[in-house]
Amino acid sequence: VSGAVMAQLIAYEPWGLAVDPLPGAVFHAVVAGSCWLRMPGRAPQHLMPGDVVLLPTNTPHDLVSSADARTDSLARFQDDTRLTPEGDMILQGPGAATRVLCAAYDYDHEVAHPLMSQLPPVLHIAAGMPGDDGGVAETLRLLALELGGRPPGSRAAVGRLIDVMLI
């Protein structure tokens, strides 16, 4: 398994992204604000700061500012001028801001896919979940710190922290 940051999303309401499926897995971690995860055949799920969702087989999904928000394709935004040189995706709007760390994983599909396909389409780790020793929150805090300031060596550190999030 190898991880790569797709983007740090900084979005101001109203906004919506339709994430097309890619080979592998994705995770989204809400750092600030809140958003909704919409998936076909499921009720929209409200995500709060500290929440992390893993989509092990990258089922098509939407990240939106409200349960009924309209979406634009993520691919359109990636080709757009909304990406900063650091890879942050900024969606301007008049409302409140939300910050989401988004990462993708690629894996050996012959070896890992049978395992990953046995997992539910979405795994939601809520902030402060009972039994959580704080490891997810601490890893998320370190990821946000590395991405926020871009200190020397942050690219290598972010890659390893993304691996830790999957584990």
PDB file of C-alpha atoms in Angstrom:
ATOM      1  CA  VAL A   1       0.000   0.000   0.000  1.00  0.00           C
ATOM      2  CA  SER A   2       1.232   3.463  -0.793  1.00  0.00           C
ATOM      3  CA  GLY A   3      -0.419   6.755   0.104  1.00  0.00           C
ATOM      4  CA  ALA A   4      -0.424  10.164  -1.504  1.00  0.00           C
ATOM      5  CA  VAL A   5      -2.172  13.365  -0.485  1.00  0.00           C
ATOM      6  CA  MET A   6      -4.658  14.388  -3.105  1.00  0.00           C
ATOM      7  CA  ALA A   7      -5.472  17.736  -1.574  1.00  0.00           C
ATOM      8  CA  GLN A   8      -6.189  19.728   1.476  1.00  0.00           C
ATOM      9  CA  LEU A   9      -9.678  21.022   0.801  1.00  0.00           C
ATOM     10  CA  ILE A  10     -10.548  24.463   2.145  1.00  0.00           C
ATOM     11  CA  ALA A  11     -14.146  25.177   1.201  1.00  0.00           C
ATOM     12  CA  TYR A  12     -16.500  28.039   2.032  1.00  0.00           C
ATOM     13  CA  GLU A  13     -20.252  27.357   1.981  1.00  0.00           C
ATOM     14  CA  PRO A  14     -22.045  26.569  -0.212  1.00  0.00           C
ATOM     15  CA  TRP A  15     -19.952  23.885  -1.920  1.00  0.00           C
ATOM     16  CA  GLY A  16     -20.067  20.308  -3.145  1.00  0.00           C
ATOM     17  CA  LEU A  17     -17.602  17.893  -4.724  1.00  0.00           C
ATOM     18  CA  ALA A  18     -18.506  14.710  -6.586  1.00  0.00           C
ATOM     19  CA  VAL A  19     -15.588  12.287  -6.172  1.00  0.00           C
ATOM     20  CA  ASP A  20     -15.394   9.800  -9.019  1.00  0.00           C
ATOM     21  CA  PRO A  21     -14.085   6.335  -8.213  1.00  0.00           C
ATOM     22  CA  LEU A  22     -10.397   5.679  -8.704  1.00  0.00           C
ATOM     23  CA  PRO A  23      -8.548   2.413  -8.211  1.00  0.00           C
ATOM     24  CA  GLY A  24      -7.596   2.015  -4.557  1.00  0.00           C
ATOM     25  CA  ALA A  25      -8.971   3.625  -1.425  1.00  0.00           C
ATOM     26  CA  VAL A  26      -9.540   7.155  -0.150  1.00  0.00           C
ATOM     27  CA  PHE A  27      -9.931   8.816   3.195  1.00  0.00           C
ATOM     28  CA  HIS A  28     -11.290  12.173   4.227  1.00  0.00           C
ATOM     29  CA  ALA A  29     -10.534  13.710   7.610  1.00  0.00           C
ATOM     30  CA  VAL A  30     -12.426  16.794   8.763  1.00  0.00           C
ATOM     31  CA  VAL A  31     -10.020  19.192  10.467  1.00  0.00           C
ATOM     32  CA  ALA A  32     -12.298  22.221  10.896  1.00  0.00           C
ATOM     33  CA  GLY A  33     -15.931  23.009  10.182  1.00  0.00           C
ATOM     34  CA  SER A  34     -18.291  20.259   9.094  1.00  0.00           C
ATOM     35  CA  CYS A  35     -19.539  18.616   5.923  1.00  0.00           C
ATOM     36  CA  TRP A  36     -21.696  15.775   4.676  1.00  0.00           C
ATOM     37  CA  LEU A  37     -20.742  12.516   2.993  1.00  0.00           C
ATOM     38  CA  ARG A  38     -23.278  11.318   0.430  1.00  0.00           C
ATOM     39  CA  MET A  39     -23.131   7.887  -1.168  1.00  0.00           C
ATOM     40  CA  PRO A  40     -25.613   6.096  -3.437  1.00  0.00           C
ATOM     41  CA  GLY A  41     -28.117   4.043  -1.454  1.00  0.00           C
ATOM     42  CA  ARG A  42     -27.172   5.530   1.945  1.00  0.00           C
ATOM     43  CA  ALA A  43     -28.504   8.391   4.019  1.00  0.00           C
ATOM     44  CA  PRO A  44     -26.201  11.452   4.053  1.00  0.00           C
ATOM     45  CA  GLN A  45     -23.731  11.304   6.934  1.00  0.00           C
ATOM     46  CA  HIS A  46     -22.779  14.453   8.861  1.00  0.00           C
ATOM     47  CA  LEU A  47     -19.038  14.713   9.522  1.00  0.00           C
ATOM     48  CA  MET A  48     -17.636  16.857  12.311  1.00  0.00           C
ATOM     49  CA  PRO A  49     -14.069  17.990  13.189  1.00  0.00           C
ATOM     50  CA  GLY A  50     -11.941  14.959  14.018  1.00  0.00           C
ATOM     51  CA  ASP A  51     -14.127  12.544  12.021  1.00  0.00           C
ATOM     52  CA  VAL A  52     -12.372  10.320   9.502  1.00  0.00           C
ATOM     53  CA  VAL A  53     -14.001   8.236   6.774  1.00  0.00           C
ATOM     54  CA  LEU A  54     -12.244   5.520   4.788  1.00  0.00           C
ATOM     55  CA  LEU A  55     -13.699   4.254   1.537  1.00  0.00           C
ATOM     56  CA  PRO A  56     -11.626   1.078   0.996  1.00  0.00           C
ATOM     57  CA  THR A  57     -12.706   0.554  -2.608  1.00  0.00           C
ATOM     58  CA  ASN A  58     -13.371   4.240  -3.359  1.00  0.00           C
ATOM     59  CA  THR A  59     -17.086   4.023  -3.952  1.00  0.00           C
ATOM     60  CA  PRO A  60     -18.387   7.105  -5.800  1.00  0.00           C
ATOM     61  CA  HIS A  61     -19.307   9.730  -3.225  1.00  0.00           C
ATOM     62  CA  ASP A  62     -19.943  13.414  -2.635  1.00  0.00           C
ATOM     63  CA  LEU A  63     -18.497  15.739  -0.017  1.00  0.00           C
ATOM     64  CA  VAL A  64     -20.874  18.656   0.446  1.00  0.00           C
ATOM     65  CA  SER A  65     -21.502  21.599   2.747  1.00  0.00           C
ATOM     66  CA  SER A  66     -25.155  20.615   3.324  1.00  0.00           C
ATOM     67  CA  ALA A  67     -27.083  17.386   2.841  1.00  0.00           C
ATOM     68  CA  ASP A  68     -28.851  18.773  -0.245  1.00  0.00           C
ATOM     69  CA  ALA A  69     -25.995  20.803  -1.799  1.00  0.00           C
ATOM     70  CA  ARG A  70     -25.304  20.663  -5.530  1.00  0.00           C
ATOM     71  CA  THR A  71     -21.962  19.230  -6.634  1.00  0.00           C
ATOM     72  CA  ASP A  72     -19.297  19.802  -9.226  1.00  0.00           C
ATOM     73  CA  SER A  73     -16.871  17.117 -10.327  1.00  0.00           C
ATOM     74  CA  LEU A  74     -13.602  16.912  -8.395  1.00  0.00           C
ATOM     75  CA  ALA A  75     -11.823  16.397 -11.726  1.00  0.00           C
ATOM     76  CA  ARG A  76     -13.066  19.831 -12.868  1.00  0.00           C
ATOM     77  CA  PHE A  77     -11.666  21.480  -9.756  1.00  0.00           C
ATOM     78  CA  GLN A  78      -8.325  19.707 -10.136  1.00  0.00           C
ATOM     79  CA  ASP A  79      -7.993  21.083 -13.679  1.00  0.00           C
ATOM     80  CA  ASP A  80      -9.105  24.507 -12.491  1.00  0.00           C
ATOM     81  CA  THR A  81      -7.086  27.394 -11.073  1.00  0.00           C
ATOM     82  CA  ARG A  82      -8.435  26.669  -7.598  1.00  0.00           C
ATOM     83  CA  LEU A  83      -5.357  24.618  -6.686  1.00  0.00           C
ATOM     84  CA  THR A  84      -2.592  26.469  -4.873  1.00  0.00           C
ATOM     85  CA  PRO A  85       1.066  25.674  -5.649  1.00  0.00           C
ATOM     86  CA  GLU A  86       1.089  23.561  -2.453  1.00  0.00           C
ATOM     87  CA  GLY A  87      -1.806  21.449  -3.751  1.00  0.00           C
ATOM     88  CA  ASP A  88      -4.531  22.944  -1.575  1.00  0.00           C
ATOM     89  CA  MET A  89      -7.936  23.139  -3.208  1.00  0.00           C
ATOM     90  CA  ILE A  90      -9.782  26.315  -2.249  1.00  0.00           C
ATOM     91  CA  LEU A  91     -13.488  26.679  -2.986  1.00  0.00           C
ATOM     92  CA  GLN A  92     -14.573  30.264  -2.381  1.00  0.00           C
ATOM     93  CA  GLY A  93     -18.001  31.162  -1.079  1.00  0.00           C
ATOM     94  CA  PRO A  94     -19.744  33.559   1.279  1.00  0.00           C
ATOM     95  CA  GLY A  95     -20.320  31.089   4.130  1.00  0.00           C
ATOM     96  CA  ALA A  96     -18.449  29.250   6.851  1.00  0.00           C
ATOM     97  CA  ALA A  97     -15.192  27.441   6.101  1.00  0.00           C
ATOM     98  CA  THR A  98     -14.527  23.718   6.276  1.00  0.00           C
ATOM     99  CA  ARG A  99     -11.090  22.121   6.060  1.00  0.00           C
ATOM    100  CA  VAL A 100     -10.769  18.484   4.993  1.00  0.00           C
ATOM    101  CA  LEU A 101      -7.616  16.438   4.449  1.00  0.00           C
ATOM    102  CA  CYS A 102      -8.133  14.094   1.503  1.00  0.00           C
ATOM    103  CA  ALA A 103      -5.783  11.244   0.629  1.00  0.00           C
ATOM    104  CA  ALA A 104      -5.729   8.324  -1.753  1.00  0.00           C
ATOM    105  CA  TYR A 105      -4.142   4.931  -1.385  1.00  0.00           C
ATOM    106  CA  ASP A 106      -3.040   2.649  -4.143  1.00  0.00           C
ATOM    107  CA  TYR A 107      -2.436  -1.005  -3.432  1.00  0.00           C
ATOM    108  CA  ASP A 108      -1.530  -4.232  -5.180  1.00  0.00           C
ATOM    109  CA  HIS A 109      -4.990  -5.135  -6.427  1.00  0.00           C
ATOM    110  CA  GLU A 110      -4.263  -8.854  -6.735  1.00  0.00           C
ATOM    111  CA  VAL A 111      -3.064  -9.086  -3.135  1.00  0.00           C
ATOM    112  CA  ALA A 112      -4.896  -6.349  -1.211  1.00  0.00           C
ATOM    113  CA  HIS A 113      -8.188  -5.989  -3.075  1.00  0.00           C
ATOM    114  CA  PRO A 114      -9.724  -9.227  -1.756  1.00  0.00           C
ATOM    115  CA  LEU A 115      -9.119  -7.960   1.794  1.00  0.00           C
ATOM    116  CA  MET A 116     -10.223  -4.390   1.084  1.00  0.00           C
ATOM    117  CA  SER A 117     -13.362  -5.557  -0.734  1.00  0.00           C
ATOM    118  CA  GLN A 118     -14.444  -7.449   2.420  1.00  0.00           C
ATOM    119  CA  LEU A 119     -14.659  -4.171   4.343  1.00  0.00           C
ATOM    120  CA  PRO A 120     -17.877  -2.130   4.320  1.00  0.00           C
ATOM    121  CA  PRO A 121     -18.105   0.545   1.592  1.00  0.00           C
ATOM    122  CA  VAL A 122     -17.385   3.225   4.203  1.00  0.00           C
ATOM    123  CA  LEU A 123     -15.699   3.082   7.602  1.00  0.00           C
ATOM    124  CA  HIS A 124     -16.506   6.078   9.815  1.00  0.00           C
ATOM    125  CA  ILE A 125     -14.292   6.835  12.791  1.00  0.00           C
ATOM    126  CA  ALA A 126     -16.046   9.526  14.772  1.00  0.00           C
ATOM    127  CA  ALA A 127     -14.037  11.969  16.859  1.00  0.00           C
ATOM    128  CA  GLY A 128     -13.887  10.833  20.474  1.00  0.00           C
ATOM    129  CA  MET A 129     -15.279   7.399  19.674  1.00  0.00           C
ATOM    130  CA  PRO A 130     -15.541   5.211  22.806  1.00  0.00           C
ATOM    131  CA  GLY A 131     -12.456   3.038  23.130  1.00  0.00           C
ATOM    132  CA  ASP A 132     -10.334   5.380  21.010  1.00  0.00           C
ATOM    133  CA  ASP A 133      -7.034   6.035  22.741  1.00  0.00           C
ATOM    134  CA  GLY A 134      -6.581   9.294  20.806  1.00  0.00           C
ATOM    135  CA  GLY A 135      -4.265   7.806  18.174  1.00  0.00           C
ATOM    136  CA  VAL A 136      -6.417   8.829  15.222  1.00  0.00           C
ATOM    137  CA  ALA A 137      -6.883  12.357  16.569  1.00  0.00           C
ATOM    138  CA  GLU A 138      -3.159  12.729  17.225  1.00  0.00           C
ATOM    139  CA  THR A 139      -2.230  11.453  13.759  1.00  0.00           C
ATOM    140  CA  LEU A 140      -4.781  13.832  12.248  1.00  0.00           C
ATOM    141  CA  ARG A 141      -3.332  16.716  14.274  1.00  0.00           C
ATOM    142  CA  LEU A 142       0.187  15.897  13.008  1.00  0.00           C
ATOM    143  CA  LEU A 143      -1.074  15.666   9.412  1.00  0.00           C
ATOM    144  CA  ALA A 144      -2.761  19.068   9.689  1.00  0.00           C
ATOM    145  CA  LEU A 145       0.404  20.541  11.214  1.00  0.00           C
ATOM    146  CA  GLU A 146       2.615  19.187   8.431  1.00  0.00           C
ATOM    147  CA  LEU A 147       0.224  20.346   5.705  1.00  0.00           C
ATOM    148  CA  GLY A 148      -0.507  23.702   7.319  1.00  0.00           C
ATOM    149  CA  GLY A 149       3.034  24.993   7.605  1.00  0.00           C
ATOM    150  CA  ARG A 150       4.835  22.856   5.029  1.00  0.00           C
ATOM    151  CA  PRO A 151       8.036  22.636   7.132  1.00  0.00           C
ATOM    152  CA  PRO A 152      11.154  21.036   5.588  1.00  0.00           C
ATOM    153  CA  GLY A 153      10.612  17.296   5.214  1.00  0.00           C
ATOM    154  CA  SER A 154       6.833  17.628   5.383  1.00  0.00           C
ATOM    155  CA  ARG A 155       6.263  15.710   2.125  1.00  0.00           C
ATOM    156  CA  ALA A 156       8.016  12.630   3.550  1.00  0.00           C
ATOM    157  CA  ALA A 157       6.301  13.009   6.934  1.00  0.00           C
ATOM    158  CA  VAL A 158       2.854  13.371   5.340  1.00  0.00           C
ATOM    159  CA  GLY A 159       3.370  10.191   3.315  1.00  0.00           C
ATOM    160  CA  ARG A 160       4.181   8.196   6.438  1.00  0.00           C
ATOM    161  CA  LEU A 161       1.334   9.733   8.432  1.00  0.00           C
ATOM    162  CA  ILE A 162      -1.115   8.782   5.674  1.00  0.00           C
ATOM    163  CA  ASP A 163       0.160   5.206   5.969  1.00  0.00           C
ATOM    164  CA  VAL A 164      -0.447   5.382   9.745  1.00  0.00           C
ATOM    165  CA  MET A 165      -4.021   6.584   9.148  1.00  0.00           C
ATOM    166  CA  LEU A 166      -4.743   3.500   7.023  1.00  0.00           C
ATOM    167  CA  ILE A 167      -3.226   1.156   9.591  1.00  0.00           C
TER     168      ILE A 167
END
